[in-house]
Amino acid sequence: MSRGVKTVGQGRAIGPFGGFTRMIMTLLLAGLLGQSVAALGQESRPENEITSLGEGSYLFRHQFHQAIFITTPKGVIVTDPISAEAATWLKKEIKHYSDQPIRYVVYSHHHDDHITGGSLFADTAVFVSQAGARAKIREAADPLTPLPDLTFTDRMSIDLGGKHVELIYVGKNHSDNSLVVLLPEQRLLFAVDFIPVETVAYRTMKSDYPDDWIESLKRVEQLDFDRLVPGHGKIGNKEHVRMFRGYLEDLRAAVQEQVQKGASLEETKKAVQLPKYERWQRYGDWFPENVEGMYRYLTQRRETR
C-alpha cells in the first residue's frame, strides 16, 4: 500500500494543473485507503467477545447484543443468553473463567432477541425473571427458552459464593416486565433496552410505555451505582440515565405540542426536531420513527380519555 501512495505522489505532472491533479489523486487515494482500514477494522471485530468488568464480573457481547455474567466460588450467574448460538459459545467460554456450574440464568425481560437459548444452561441452572415475564414466555412456547423457575414482583436478591446481586423491577418502560441487575459492591447496573447510552429509542417504540418509562427512569436514578451496562452499545454511567430521561421528556413535549395543534403525523414528523440530540447514535434514521411512536401513543391516549 505504501508503495502505491508513493507512486502517485511522485508521478510526473501533465499540463498546467499537474500539481492540483496530483494533490486530488493523493487525497482520493488516502480516503479510499482510510475507508479500507475502517472496513477492515469492522470486519475483524469478533462476533463474540468477553470483557472483564472487574471482581469476577464480565460483559458478554454477541454481535449487537450484550449480557453479563458473574463468577463466584459457588457457581456462576448468567443474564440473558441472547440466542442458542450465543449461549453455546458462552457456555464453553465460561469454563475459562470458572470451574463452577452455572447456577442461575436471569432474564432481563421477555423479548426473544435477548433470552432465547437458555435451554443450553438448563442442566444446572435455575431460571429467574420478573413475574410479568413468565406468562409471555409460556405463551411463546419456545423450547429454547425455559420457563422461569423463580419470579418476583418488586425486588429479589441472589446471594451466591459471597456475591450479592439485586434484581429490581422499576416499572413499565420498554416492556412491562423489565428488571435491572444491580451489583452493589461494584456499583454497577445492567439494564437492557430501556436506557441506551447516547442513543435514541428503538424505532417506533411499539412495545413501549412512554409515560411509565419516564417514571421508571426516575426510579433508576434513585439507585446507588456508577457504571451502566446496557443491552446494546457502549458502557455508560448514572448520568446517562438522566440524559435519556431528558430525551424522552423533550420528545414527548415536542410531539404533544403538535398533537394539541391538530397536526397530522407527517406534519409532526416534519416539525419536530431535537438538535440537542442530533449527535446521538441513530438520530438520523430512528428519530423520525421515535416521533411517529410518540405521536401514536399521545393520540391514542387522547382518544381514550
PDB file of N, CA and C in Angstrom, residues 67 76 98 122 149 175 189-190 195 204 244 257 268 292-293:
ATOM      1  N   ALA A  67     -24.833  -9.006  27.412  1.00  0.00           N
ATOM      2  CA  ALA A  67     -25.309  -9.525  28.692  1.00  0.00           C
ATOM      3  C   ALA A  67     -24.117  -9.541  29.633  1.00  0.00           C
ATOM      4  N   VAL A  76     -21.911 -19.786  38.927  1.00  0.00           N
ATOM      5  CA  VAL A  76     -21.932 -18.641  38.013  1.00  0.00           C
ATOM      6  C   VAL A  76     -23.370 -18.168  37.821  1.00  0.00           C
ATOM      7  N   SER A  98     -14.284 -19.923  35.101  1.00  0.00           N
ATOM      8  CA  SER A  98     -14.736 -20.556  36.327  1.00  0.00           C
ATOM      9  C   SER A  98     -14.862 -22.060  36.116  1.00  0.00           C
ATOM     10  N   ALA A 122     -29.885 -25.360  31.052  1.00  0.00           N
ATOM     11  CA  ALA A 122     -30.937 -25.974  31.863  1.00  0.00           C
ATOM     12  C   ALA A 122     -30.461 -27.169  32.684  1.00  0.00           C
ATOM     13  N   ASP A 149     -38.147 -20.463  36.777  1.00  0.00           N
ATOM     14  CA  ASP A 149     -38.453 -21.247  37.974  1.00  0.00           C
ATOM     15  C   ASP A 149     -38.795 -20.337  39.140  1.00  0.00           C
ATOM     16  N   SER A 175     -40.704  -2.662  28.128  1.00  0.00           N
ATOM     17  CA  SER A 175     -41.666  -3.748  28.270  1.00  0.00           C
ATOM     18  C   SER A 175     -42.389  -3.526  29.594  1.00  0.00           C
ATOM     19  N   LEU A 189     -24.736  -1.350  37.273  1.00  0.00           N
ATOM     20  CA  LEU A 189     -26.118  -1.673  36.927  1.00  0.00           C
ATOM     21  C   LEU A 189     -26.181  -2.187  35.497  1.00  0.00           C
ATOM     22  N   PHE A 190     -26.872  -3.327  35.320  1.00  0.00           N
ATOM     23  CA  PHE A 190     -27.124  -3.885  33.987  1.00  0.00           C
ATOM     24  C   PHE A 190     -28.599  -3.667  33.677  1.00  0.00           C
ATOM     25  N   ILE A 195     -32.445   1.900  28.652  1.00  0.00           N
ATOM     26  CA  ILE A 195     -31.543   3.010  28.959  1.00  0.00           C
ATOM     27  C   ILE A 195     -30.370   2.987  27.982  1.00  0.00           C
ATOM     28  N   THR A 204     -40.006   2.740  16.330  1.00  0.00           N
ATOM     29  CA  THR A 204     -41.298   3.369  16.630  1.00  0.00           C
ATOM     30  C   THR A 204     -41.822   3.035  18.018  1.00  0.00           C
ATOM     31  N   PHE A 244     -31.054  10.289  29.143  1.00  0.00           N
ATOM     32  CA  PHE A 244     -32.065   9.638  28.316  1.00  0.00           C
ATOM     33  C   PHE A 244     -33.475  10.003  28.787  1.00  0.00           C
ATOM     34  N   GLU A 257     -47.031  19.138  21.641  1.00  0.00           N
ATOM     35  CA  GLU A 257     -47.349  20.468  21.115  1.00  0.00           C
ATOM     36  C   GLU A 257     -48.008  20.372  19.740  1.00  0.00           C
ATOM     37  N   THR A 268     -46.215  16.474  11.855  1.00  0.00           N
ATOM     38  CA  THR A 268     -45.465  16.393  13.112  1.00  0.00           C
ATOM     39  C   THR A 268     -44.037  15.942  12.864  1.00  0.00           C
ATOM     40  N   GLU A 292     -42.843   9.260  15.384  1.00  0.00           N
ATOM     41  CA  GLU A 292     -44.036   8.510  14.984  1.00  0.00           C
ATOM     42  C   GLU A 292     -44.605   7.711  16.160  1.00  0.00           C
ATOM     43  N   GLY A 293     -43.733   7.031  16.893  1.00  0.00           N
ATOM     44  CA  GLY A 293     -44.188   6.242  18.028  1.00  0.00           C
ATOM     45  C   GLY A 293     -44.809   7.104  19.118  1.00  0.00           C
TER      46      GLY A 293
END
